[in-house]
mmCIF file with all atom_site columns, C-alpha atoms in Angstrom:
data_model
loop_
_atom_site.group_PDB
_atom_site.id
_atom_site.type_symbol
_atom_site.label_atom_id
_atom_site.label_alt_id
_atom_site.label_comp_id
_atom_site.label_asym_id
_atom_site.label_entity_id
_atom_site.label_seq_id
_atom_site.pdbx_PDB_ins_code
_atom_site.Cartn_x
_atom_site.Cartn_y
_atom_site.Cartn_z
_atom_site.occupancy
_atom_site.B_iso_or_equiv
_atom_site.pdbx_formal_charge
_atom_site.auth_seq_id
_atom_site.auth_comp_id
_atom_site.auth_asym_id
_atom_site.auth_atom_id
_atom_site.pdbx_PDB_model_num
ATOM 1   C CA . MET A 1 1   ? 64.320 16.181  -27.955 1.00 50.00 ? 1   MET A CA 1
ATOM 2   C CA . TYR A 1 2   ? 63.277 15.485  -24.714 1.00 49.00 ? 2   TYR A CA 1
ATOM 3   C CA . ARG A 1 3   ? 66.577 15.126  -22.263 1.00 50.00 ? 3   ARG A CA 1
ATOM 4   C CA . GLN A 1 4   ? 66.363 18.355  -21.111 1.00 55.00 ? 4   GLN A CA 1
ATOM 5   C CA . ALA A 1 5   ? 62.751 17.311  -19.705 1.00 51.00 ? 5   ALA A CA 1
ATOM 6   C CA . SER A 1 6   ? 63.827 16.021  -16.286 1.00 53.00 ? 6   SER A CA 1
ATOM 7   C CA . ARG A 1 7   ? 65.465 19.498  -15.608 1.00 55.00 ? 7   ARG A CA 1
ATOM 8   C CA . PHE A 1 8   ? 61.476 21.731  -16.681 1.00 52.00 ? 8   PHE A CA 1
ATOM 9   C CA . LEU A 1 9   ? 59.858 18.954  -14.307 1.00 51.00 ? 9   LEU A CA 1
ATOM 10  C CA . ILE A 1 10  ? 61.488 18.980  -11.652 1.00 50.00 ? 10  ILE A CA 1
ATOM 11  C CA . ARG A 1 11  ? 61.393 23.007  -12.198 1.00 55.00 ? 11  ARG A CA 1
ATOM 12  C CA . SER A 1 12  ? 57.135 23.276  -11.902 1.00 52.00 ? 12  SER A CA 1
ATOM 13  C CA . LEU A 1 13  ? 57.198 20.655  -8.684  1.00 49.00 ? 13  LEU A CA 1
ATOM 14  C CA . GLY A 1 14  ? 56.266 22.763  -5.500  1.00 51.00 ? 14  GLY A CA 1
ATOM 15  C CA . GLY A 1 15  ? 58.165 20.998  -3.502  1.00 48.00 ? 15  GLY A CA 1
ATOM 16  C CA . SER A 1 16  ? 61.223 18.116  -3.198  1.00 42.00 ? 16  SER A CA 1
ATOM 17  C CA . ARG A 1 17  ? 60.497 14.883  -3.131  1.00 46.00 ? 17  ARG A CA 1
ATOM 18  C CA . ARG A 1 18  ? 62.575 13.010  -1.980  1.00 45.00 ? 18  ARG A CA 1
ATOM 19  C CA . ARG A 1 19  ? 62.250 9.454   -0.388  1.00 45.00 ? 19  ARG A CA 1
ATOM 20  C CA . THR A 1 20  ? 64.613 6.843   1.420   1.00 43.00 ? 20  THR A CA 1
ATOM 21  C CA . ALA A 1 21  ? 64.592 4.478   -2.300  1.00 45.00 ? 21  ALA A CA 1
ATOM 22  C CA . ALA A 1 22  ? 63.655 0.676   -1.775  1.00 46.00 ? 22  ALA A CA 1
ATOM 23  C CA . ALA A 1 23  ? 65.704 -2.168  -2.803  1.00 46.00 ? 23  ALA A CA 1
ATOM 24  C CA . PRO A 1 24  ? 66.535 -2.360  -6.220  1.00 45.00 ? 24  PRO A CA 1
ATOM 25  C CA . ARG A 1 25  ? 65.194 -5.352  -7.812  1.00 44.00 ? 25  ARG A CA 1
ATOM 26  C CA . ALA A 1 26  ? 66.642 -7.160  -11.521 1.00 43.00 ? 26  ALA A CA 1
ATOM 27  C CA . PHE A 1 27  ? 63.590 -6.099  -14.585 1.00 43.00 ? 27  PHE A CA 1
ATOM 28  C CA . SER A 1 28  ? 61.921 -9.424  -15.564 1.00 44.00 ? 28  SER A CA 1
ATOM 29  C CA . THR A 1 29  ? 62.115 -11.126 -18.956 1.00 43.00 ? 29  THR A CA 1
ATOM 30  C CA . ASP A 1 30  ? 59.544 -13.607 -20.207 1.00 43.00 ? 30  ASP A CA 1
ATOM 31  C CA . VAL A 1 31  ? 63.573 -15.757 -21.653 1.00 47.00 ? 31  VAL A CA 1
ATOM 32  C CA . LEU A 1 32  ? 64.075 -18.714 -19.118 1.00 49.00 ? 32  LEU A CA 1
ATOM 33  C CA . ALA A 1 33  ? 67.395 -18.409 -16.906 1.00 48.00 ? 33  ALA A CA 1
ATOM 34  C CA . ALA A 1 34  ? 70.308 -19.303 -18.344 1.00 48.00 ? 34  ALA A CA 1
ATOM 35  C CA . PRO A 1 35  ? 72.494 -21.590 -17.355 1.00 54.00 ? 35  PRO A CA 1
ATOM 36  C CA . ALA A 1 36  ? 75.156 -20.651 -15.037 1.00 58.00 ? 36  ALA A CA 1
ATOM 37  C CA . GLU A 1 37  ? 77.805 -21.016 -16.101 1.00 65.00 ? 37  GLU A CA 1
ATOM 38  C CA . ASP A 1 38  ? 78.786 -20.382 -19.642 1.00 74.00 ? 38  ASP A CA 1
ATOM 39  C CA . ALA A 1 39  ? 79.949 -24.287 -20.434 1.00 80.00 ? 39  ALA A CA 1
ATOM 40  C CA . ALA A 1 40  ? 82.150 -23.313 -23.445 1.00 83.00 ? 40  ALA A CA 1
ATOM 41  C CA . PHE A 1 41  ? 83.958 -20.509 -21.925 1.00 82.00 ? 41  PHE A CA 1
ATOM 42  C CA . VAL A 1 42  ? 85.021 -22.356 -19.109 1.00 83.00 ? 42  VAL A CA 1
ATOM 43  C CA . GLU A 1 43  ? 86.013 -25.485 -21.892 1.00 87.00 ? 43  GLU A CA 1
ATOM 44  C CA . ALA A 1 44  ? 87.800 -22.795 -23.429 1.00 88.00 ? 44  ALA A CA 1
ATOM 45  C CA . TRP A 1 45  ? 89.766 -21.762 -20.134 1.00 86.00 ? 45  TRP A CA 1
ATOM 46  C CA . LYS A 1 46  ? 90.650 -25.346 -19.131 1.00 88.00 ? 46  LYS A CA 1
ATOM 47  C CA . LYS A 1 47  ? 92.202 -25.379 -22.677 1.00 89.00 ? 47  LYS A CA 1
ATOM 48  C CA . VAL A 1 48  ? 94.471 -22.283 -22.339 1.00 88.00 ? 48  VAL A CA 1
ATOM 49  C CA . ALA A 1 49  ? 94.776 -21.996 -18.359 1.00 87.00 ? 49  ALA A CA 1
ATOM 50  C CA . PRO A 1 50  ? 94.027 -26.016 -16.491 1.00 87.00 ? 50  PRO A CA 1
ATOM 51  C CA . ASN A 1 51  ? 95.710 -25.217 -13.355 1.00 89.00 ? 51  ASN A CA 1
ATOM 52  C CA . MET A 1 52  ? 93.114 -21.980 -12.553 1.00 89.00 ? 52  MET A CA 1
ATOM 53  C CA . GLU A 1 53  ? 90.016 -21.527 -11.605 1.00 86.00 ? 53  GLU A CA 1
ATOM 54  C CA . PRO A 1 54  ? 88.065 -19.674 -14.392 1.00 84.00 ? 54  PRO A CA 1
ATOM 55  C CA . PRO A 1 55  ? 86.762 -16.369 -13.446 1.00 82.00 ? 55  PRO A CA 1
ATOM 56  C CA . LYS A 1 56  ? 82.963 -16.290 -13.236 1.00 76.00 ? 56  LYS A CA 1
ATOM 57  C CA . THR A 1 57  ? 81.014 -14.816 -16.250 1.00 70.00 ? 57  THR A CA 1
ATOM 58  C CA . PRO A 1 58  ? 77.721 -12.416 -15.784 1.00 68.00 ? 58  PRO A CA 1
ATOM 59  C CA . LEU A 1 59  ? 76.107 -15.624 -16.345 1.00 66.00 ? 59  LEU A CA 1
ATOM 60  C CA . ALA A 1 60  ? 76.610 -16.591 -13.106 1.00 69.00 ? 60  ALA A CA 1
ATOM 61  C CA . PHE A 1 61  ? 75.108 -13.218 -11.275 1.00 69.00 ? 61  PHE A CA 1
ATOM 62  C CA . MET A 1 62  ? 71.686 -13.417 -12.760 1.00 63.00 ? 62  MET A CA 1
ATOM 63  C CA . LYS A 1 63  ? 68.888 -14.868 -10.255 1.00 61.00 ? 63  LYS A CA 1
ATOM 64  C CA . PRO A 1 64  ? 65.884 -17.380 -11.852 1.00 62.00 ? 64  PRO A CA 1
ATOM 65  C CA . ARG A 1 65  ? 63.200 -14.467 -13.863 1.00 60.00 ? 65  ARG A CA 1
ATOM 66  C CA . PRO A 1 66  ? 59.629 -15.806 -14.024 1.00 61.00 ? 66  PRO A CA 1
ATOM 67  C CA . PRO A 1 67  ? 58.219 -17.878 -17.424 1.00 65.00 ? 67  PRO A CA 1
ATOM 68  C CA . THR A 1 68  ? 56.022 -17.030 -19.586 1.00 65.00 ? 68  THR A CA 1
ATOM 69  C CA . PRO A 1 69  ? 52.453 -18.706 -17.855 1.00 66.00 ? 69  PRO A CA 1
ATOM 70  C CA . SER A 1 70  ? 50.829 -21.154 -19.774 1.00 71.00 ? 70  SER A CA 1
ATOM 71  C CA . SER A 1 71  ? 47.282 -19.628 -18.725 1.00 78.00 ? 71  SER A CA 1
ATOM 72  C CA . ILE A 1 72  ? 47.023 -15.383 -18.465 1.00 79.00 ? 72  ILE A CA 1
ATOM 73  C CA . PRO A 1 73  ? 47.087 -13.889 -15.312 1.00 83.00 ? 73  PRO A CA 1
ATOM 74  C CA . SER A 1 74  ? 44.803 -11.670 -12.805 1.00 88.00 ? 74  SER A CA 1
ATOM 75  C CA . LYS A 1 75  ? 46.531 -8.982  -12.342 1.00 91.00 ? 75  LYS A CA 1
ATOM 76  C CA . LEU A 1 76  ? 49.986 -7.626  -13.902 1.00 93.00 ? 76  LEU A CA 1
ATOM 77  C CA . THR A 1 77  ? 53.573 -6.832  -11.983 1.00 93.00 ? 77  THR A CA 1
ATOM 78  C CA . LEU A 1 78  ? 54.479 -3.754  -11.985 1.00 94.00 ? 78  LEU A CA 1
ATOM 79  C CA . ASN A 1 79  ? 58.218 -2.215  -11.325 1.00 94.00 ? 79  ASN A CA 1
ATOM 80  C CA . PHE A 1 80  ? 58.474 1.687   -11.414 1.00 94.00 ? 80  PHE A CA 1
ATOM 81  C CA . VAL A 1 81  ? 61.466 3.026   -11.294 1.00 93.00 ? 81  VAL A CA 1
ATOM 82  C CA . LEU A 1 82  ? 63.310 6.278   -10.866 1.00 92.00 ? 82  LEU A CA 1
ATOM 83  C CA . PRO A 1 83  ? 66.987 6.741   -11.262 1.00 90.00 ? 83  PRO A CA 1
ATOM 84  C CA . TYR A 1 84  ? 67.316 7.430   -7.401  1.00 89.00 ? 84  TYR A CA 1
ATOM 85  C CA . GLN A 1 85  ? 64.097 5.493   -6.083  1.00 89.00 ? 85  GLN A CA 1
ATOM 86  C CA . SER A 1 86  ? 62.068 2.456   -6.425  1.00 90.00 ? 86  SER A CA 1
ATOM 87  C CA . GLU A 1 87  ? 58.354 4.250   -6.461  1.00 92.00 ? 87  GLU A CA 1
ATOM 88  C CA . ILE A 1 88  ? 56.655 0.806   -7.378  1.00 92.00 ? 88  ILE A CA 1
ATOM 89  C CA . SER A 1 89  ? 58.313 -2.434  -6.671  1.00 91.00 ? 89  SER A CA 1
ATOM 90  C CA . ASN A 1 90  ? 56.511 -6.024  -7.585  1.00 91.00 ? 90  ASN A CA 1
ATOM 91  C CA . LYS A 1 91  ? 53.455 -4.506  -6.832  1.00 93.00 ? 91  LYS A CA 1
ATOM 92  C CA . GLU A 1 92  ? 50.397 -6.881  -8.602  1.00 94.00 ? 92  GLU A CA 1
ATOM 93  C CA . VAL A 1 93  ? 47.870 -4.032  -10.679 1.00 95.00 ? 93  VAL A CA 1
ATOM 94  C CA . ASP A 1 94  ? 44.824 -4.030  -12.729 1.00 95.00 ? 94  ASP A CA 1
ATOM 95  C CA . MET A 1 95  ? 46.103 -1.867  -15.010 1.00 95.00 ? 95  MET A CA 1
ATOM 96  C CA . VAL A 1 96  ? 48.485 0.969   -16.677 1.00 96.00 ? 96  VAL A CA 1
ATOM 97  C CA . ILE A 1 97  ? 48.756 3.783   -19.113 1.00 95.00 ? 97  ILE A CA 1
ATOM 98  C CA . ILE A 1 98  ? 51.716 4.980   -20.199 1.00 95.00 ? 98  ILE A CA 1
ATOM 99  C CA . PRO A 1 99  ? 52.453 7.938   -21.473 1.00 94.00 ? 99  PRO A CA 1
ATOM 100 C CA . ALA A 1 100 ? 53.971 6.448   -25.002 1.00 95.00 ? 100 ALA A CA 1
ATOM 101 C CA . THR A 1 101 ? 55.793 7.911   -28.155 1.00 93.00 ? 101 THR A CA 1
ATOM 102 C CA . THR A 1 102 ? 53.148 6.546   -30.087 1.00 92.00 ? 102 THR A CA 1
ATOM 103 C CA . GLY A 1 103 ? 50.373 7.800   -28.038 1.00 91.00 ? 103 GLY A CA 1
ATOM 104 C CA . GLN A 1 104 ? 48.660 6.244   -24.852 1.00 91.00 ? 104 GLN A CA 1
ATOM 105 C CA . MET A 1 105 ? 49.360 3.118   -23.952 1.00 94.00 ? 105 MET A CA 1
ATOM 106 C CA . GLY A 1 106 ? 47.009 1.064   -22.133 1.00 94.00 ? 106 GLY A CA 1
ATOM 107 C CA . VAL A 1 107 ? 49.030 -2.195  -20.187 1.00 95.00 ? 107 VAL A CA 1
ATOM 108 C CA . LEU A 1 108 ? 47.126 -5.236  -19.227 1.00 94.00 ? 108 LEU A CA 1
ATOM 109 C CA . PRO A 1 109 ? 47.878 -8.587  -17.653 1.00 92.00 ? 109 PRO A CA 1
ATOM 110 C CA . GLY A 1 110 ? 48.782 -10.797 -20.876 1.00 89.00 ? 110 GLY A CA 1
ATOM 111 C CA . HIS A 1 111 ? 50.002 -7.670  -22.907 1.00 91.00 ? 111 HIS A CA 1
ATOM 112 C CA . VAL A 1 112 ? 52.057 -8.962  -25.740 1.00 90.00 ? 112 VAL A CA 1
ATOM 113 C CA . ALA A 1 113 ? 56.187 -7.897  -24.793 1.00 90.00 ? 113 ALA A CA 1
ATOM 114 C CA . THR A 1 114 ? 57.204 -5.115  -25.370 1.00 92.00 ? 114 THR A CA 1
ATOM 115 C CA . ILE A 1 115 ? 59.621 -2.073  -25.023 1.00 94.00 ? 115 ILE A CA 1
ATOM 116 C CA . ALA A 1 116 ? 57.253 1.865   -25.702 1.00 95.00 ? 116 ALA A CA 1
ATOM 117 C CA . GLU A 1 117 ? 59.934 4.789   -25.809 1.00 96.00 ? 117 GLU A CA 1
ATOM 118 C CA . LEU A 1 118 ? 58.101 8.110   -23.224 1.00 95.00 ? 118 LEU A CA 1
ATOM 119 C CA . LYS A 1 119 ? 57.464 10.572  -23.734 1.00 92.00 ? 119 LYS A CA 1
ATOM 120 C CA . PRO A 1 120 ? 56.344 13.596  -20.711 1.00 91.00 ? 120 PRO A CA 1
ATOM 121 C CA . GLY A 1 121 ? 53.166 13.010  -19.976 1.00 92.00 ? 121 GLY A CA 1
ATOM 122 C CA . LEU A 1 122 ? 50.524 11.117  -17.604 1.00 93.00 ? 122 LEU A CA 1
ATOM 123 C CA . LEU A 1 123 ? 51.323 7.262   -16.983 1.00 95.00 ? 123 LEU A CA 1
ATOM 124 C CA . THR A 1 124 ? 47.847 6.234   -14.321 1.00 95.00 ? 124 THR A CA 1
ATOM 125 C CA . VAL A 1 125 ? 47.790 2.886   -12.159 1.00 96.00 ? 125 VAL A CA 1
ATOM 126 C CA . HIS A 1 126 ? 44.836 1.564   -11.831 1.00 95.00 ? 126 HIS A CA 1
ATOM 127 C CA . GLU A 1 127 ? 44.737 -0.819  -8.537  1.00 93.00 ? 127 GLU A CA 1
ATOM 128 C CA . GLY A 1 128 ? 41.313 -1.571  -8.375  1.00 89.00 ? 128 GLY A CA 1
ATOM 129 C CA . SER A 1 129 ? 38.550 1.119   -7.220  1.00 89.00 ? 129 SER A CA 1
ATOM 130 C CA . GLU A 1 130 ? 42.112 3.022   -6.615  1.00 91.00 ? 130 GLU A CA 1
ATOM 131 C CA . VAL A 1 131 ? 44.292 5.463   -9.898  1.00 93.00 ? 131 VAL A CA 1
ATOM 132 C CA . THR A 1 132 ? 47.473 6.705   -8.438  1.00 93.00 ? 132 THR A CA 1
ATOM 133 C CA . LYS A 1 133 ? 48.612 10.056  -11.743 1.00 94.00 ? 133 LYS A CA 1
ATOM 134 C CA . TYR A 1 134 ? 52.068 10.796  -12.193 1.00 95.00 ? 134 TYR A CA 1
ATOM 135 C CA . PHE A 1 135 ? 53.705 13.186  -14.596 1.00 94.00 ? 135 PHE A CA 1
ATOM 136 C CA . VAL A 1 136 ? 56.995 11.580  -16.413 1.00 94.00 ? 136 VAL A CA 1
ATOM 137 C CA . SER A 1 137 ? 59.266 12.837  -18.379 1.00 90.00 ? 137 SER A CA 1
ATOM 138 C CA . SER A 1 138 ? 61.163 10.378  -20.460 1.00 91.00 ? 138 SER A CA 1
ATOM 139 C CA . GLY A 1 139 ? 62.001 7.049   -20.549 1.00 94.00 ? 139 GLY A CA 1
ATOM 140 C CA . PHE A 1 140 ? 61.223 3.464   -20.762 1.00 95.00 ? 140 PHE A CA 1
ATOM 141 C CA . ALA A 1 141 ? 58.683 0.877   -20.963 1.00 95.00 ? 141 ALA A CA 1
ATOM 142 C CA . PHE A 1 142 ? 59.598 -2.415  -21.261 1.00 94.00 ? 142 PHE A CA 1
ATOM 143 C CA . ILE A 1 143 ? 56.140 -5.153  -21.363 1.00 93.00 ? 143 ILE A CA 1
ATOM 144 C CA . HIS A 1 144 ? 57.862 -9.002  -21.268 1.00 89.00 ? 144 HIS A CA 1
ATOM 145 C CA . ALA A 1 145 ? 55.157 -12.106 -22.039 1.00 84.00 ? 145 ALA A CA 1
ATOM 146 C CA . ASN A 1 146 ? 54.790 -13.138 -18.077 1.00 86.00 ? 146 ASN A CA 1
ATOM 147 C CA . SER A 1 147 ? 53.373 -10.507 -17.444 1.00 89.00 ? 147 SER A CA 1
ATOM 148 C CA . PHE A 1 148 ? 55.534 -7.938  -15.686 1.00 91.00 ? 148 PHE A CA 1
ATOM 149 C CA . ALA A 1 149 ? 56.072 -4.894  -17.204 1.00 93.00 ? 149 ALA A CA 1
ATOM 150 C CA . ASP A 1 150 ? 59.667 -2.262  -15.560 1.00 94.00 ? 150 ASP A CA 1
ATOM 151 C CA . ILE A 1 151 ? 58.459 1.303   -16.231 1.00 95.00 ? 151 ILE A CA 1
ATOM 152 C CA . VAL A 1 152 ? 61.984 3.405   -16.260 1.00 94.00 ? 152 VAL A CA 1
ATOM 153 C CA . ALA A 1 153 ? 61.122 7.240   -15.752 1.00 93.00 ? 153 ALA A CA 1
ATOM 154 C CA . VAL A 1 154 ? 63.697 10.193  -15.990 1.00 92.00 ? 154 VAL A CA 1
ATOM 155 C CA . GLU A 1 155 ? 61.915 11.634  -13.503 1.00 91.00 ? 155 GLU A CA 1
ATOM 156 C CA . ALA A 1 156 ? 58.554 11.515  -11.812 1.00 92.00 ? 156 ALA A CA 1
ATOM 157 C CA . VAL A 1 157 ? 56.078 13.272  -9.661  1.00 92.00 ? 157 VAL A CA 1
ATOM 158 C CA . PRO A 1 158 ? 52.189 12.742  -8.304  1.00 92.00 ? 158 PRO A CA 1
ATOM 159 C CA . VAL A 1 159 ? 50.219 14.869  -9.899  1.00 91.00 ? 159 VAL A CA 1
ATOM 160 C CA . ASP A 1 160 ? 49.377 15.503  -6.941  1.00 89.00 ? 160 ASP A CA 1
ATOM 161 C CA . HIS A 1 161 ? 52.696 17.291  -5.423  1.00 90.00 ? 161 HIS A CA 1
ATOM 162 C CA . ILE A 1 162 ? 52.562 19.454  -8.960  1.00 89.00 ? 162 ILE A CA 1
ATOM 163 C CA . ASP A 1 163 ? 52.113 23.691  -8.221  1.00 89.00 ? 163 ASP A CA 1
ATOM 164 C CA . PRO A 1 164 ? 50.056 24.986  -11.205 1.00 90.00 ? 164 PRO A CA 1
ATOM 165 C CA . SER A 1 165 ? 50.600 28.014  -10.960 1.00 90.00 ? 165 SER A CA 1
ATOM 166 C CA . LEU A 1 166 ? 54.371 26.796  -11.381 1.00 91.00 ? 166 LEU A CA 1
ATOM 167 C CA . VAL A 1 167 ? 53.414 25.486  -14.903 1.00 89.00 ? 167 VAL A CA 1
ATOM 168 C CA . GLN A 1 168 ? 51.298 28.208  -15.904 1.00 91.00 ? 168 GLN A CA 1
ATOM 169 C CA . LYS A 1 169 ? 54.437 30.232  -14.798 1.00 92.00 ? 169 LYS A CA 1
ATOM 170 C CA . GLY A 1 170 ? 56.033 28.652  -16.411 1.00 90.00 ? 170 GLY A CA 1
ATOM 171 C CA . LEU A 1 171 ? 54.591 27.693  -20.046 1.00 91.00 ? 171 LEU A CA 1
ATOM 172 C CA . ALA A 1 172 ? 53.767 32.149  -20.109 1.00 93.00 ? 172 ALA A CA 1
ATOM 173 C CA . ASP A 1 173 ? 57.693 32.363  -19.961 1.00 92.00 ? 173 ASP A CA 1
ATOM 174 C CA . PHE A 1 174 ? 59.172 28.860  -22.504 1.00 92.00 ? 174 PHE A CA 1
ATOM 175 C CA . THR A 1 175 ? 56.144 30.499  -25.139 1.00 92.00 ? 175 THR A CA 1
ATOM 176 C CA . GLN A 1 176 ? 58.097 34.121  -24.539 1.00 92.00 ? 176 GLN A CA 1
ATOM 177 C CA . LYS A 1 177 ? 61.237 32.535  -24.942 1.00 91.00 ? 177 LYS A CA 1
ATOM 178 C CA . LEU A 1 178 ? 60.153 30.828  -28.404 1.00 91.00 ? 178 LEU A CA 1
ATOM 179 C CA . SER A 1 179 ? 58.375 33.963  -29.858 1.00 90.00 ? 179 SER A CA 1
ATOM 180 C CA . SER A 1 180 ? 61.875 35.686  -29.216 1.00 89.00 ? 180 SER A CA 1
ATOM 181 C CA . ALA A 1 181 ? 64.424 32.906  -29.540 1.00 88.00 ? 181 ALA A CA 1
ATOM 182 C CA . SER A 1 182 ? 67.013 33.489  -32.564 1.00 90.00 ? 182 SER A CA 1
ATOM 183 C CA . THR A 1 183 ? 69.124 30.973  -32.972 1.00 92.00 ? 183 THR A CA 1
ATOM 184 C CA . ASP A 1 184 ? 68.352 27.512  -33.973 1.00 93.00 ? 184 ASP A CA 1
ATOM 185 C CA . LEU A 1 185 ? 69.748 26.268  -30.060 1.00 94.00 ? 185 LEU A CA 1
ATOM 186 C CA . GLU A 1 186 ? 67.126 28.502  -28.922 1.00 91.00 ? 186 GLU A CA 1
ATOM 187 C CA . LYS A 1 187 ? 64.476 28.160  -30.695 1.00 92.00 ? 187 LYS A CA 1
ATOM 188 C CA . ALA A 1 188 ? 64.861 23.663  -29.159 1.00 94.00 ? 188 ALA A CA 1
ATOM 189 C CA . GLU A 1 189 ? 65.324 24.630  -26.028 1.00 92.00 ? 189 GLU A CA 1
ATOM 190 C CA . ALA A 1 190 ? 62.323 26.885  -25.935 1.00 92.00 ? 190 ALA A CA 1
ATOM 191 C CA . GLN A 1 191 ? 60.207 24.145  -27.829 1.00 92.00 ? 191 GLN A CA 1
ATOM 192 C CA . ILE A 1 192 ? 61.369 21.471  -25.458 1.00 90.00 ? 192 ILE A CA 1
ATOM 193 C CA . GLY A 1 193 ? 60.641 24.295  -22.066 1.00 90.00 ? 193 GLY A CA 1
ATOM 194 C CA . VAL A 1 194 ? 56.463 25.018  -23.753 1.00 91.00 ? 194 VAL A CA 1
ATOM 195 C CA . ASP A 1 195 ? 56.108 21.013  -24.341 1.00 89.00 ? 195 ASP A CA 1
ATOM 196 C CA . ILE A 1 196 ? 57.517 19.857  -21.635 1.00 88.00 ? 196 ILE A CA 1
ATOM 197 C CA . HIS A 1 197 ? 55.444 22.632  -19.644 1.00 89.00 ? 197 HIS A CA 1
ATOM 198 C CA . SER A 1 198 ? 51.878 22.082  -22.289 1.00 89.00 ? 198 SER A CA 1
ATOM 199 C CA . ALA A 1 199 ? 52.165 18.217  -21.076 1.00 88.00 ? 199 ALA A CA 1
ATOM 200 C CA . LEU A 1 200 ? 52.577 19.017  -17.059 1.00 89.00 ? 200 LEU A CA 1
ATOM 201 C CA . ASN A 1 201 ? 49.475 21.113  -17.603 1.00 87.00 ? 201 ASN A CA 1
ATOM 202 C CA . ALA A 1 202 ? 46.983 18.804  -19.846 1.00 86.00 ? 202 ALA A CA 1
ATOM 203 C CA . ALA A 1 203 ? 48.464 15.571  -17.363 1.00 85.00 ? 203 ALA A CA 1
ATOM 204 C CA . LEU A 1 204 ? 46.919 18.411  -14.245 1.00 86.00 ? 204 LEU A CA 1
ATOM 205 C CA . SER A 1 205 ? 43.335 19.786  -16.476 1.00 82.00 ? 205 SER A CA 1
ATOM 206 C CA . GLY A 1 206 ? 43.199 15.542  -17.471 1.00 67.00 ? 206 GLY A CA 1
#
């Protein structure tokens, strides 16, 4: 239902906010690093073409990933990325609260491994007494057993960059469209707009 969320979110922003993208980082996982090559594949290749070097497989390009620690770390390592930039990269924080489709979910160090779908709502990053708030349109959160969390959002913006007047105008426009919609498609598009702008309004008021 939220496939058009990013389009409605962009309309409600007070201006362009594109920044230089940070260097990408591979997602972490609680699985230990794979071997540098697939032994079974190499053996099978040598039987077919013994005089040729086997081609490299994806395993050859995988970087070692942090293993699951024996004790719970004091910090959660957070990566927060968008399609066009890395918002937060490898940063140690105390907690992150994400707007999952099942409800608000707080993630602390040592959280059980989870994959959660995001819905339009408020994402907050807690680092000591500092709290950074983002509005996200949709995406996924990958929480790993080694106290790493990778959050991938289709669109996101700091709450203080959102223009409240545009949010109110958008909510009124889509509410009117919903009441006058005559086809299922028009109703679905209008409902998405209402849901997104309602979530934006709640994020601003919260």
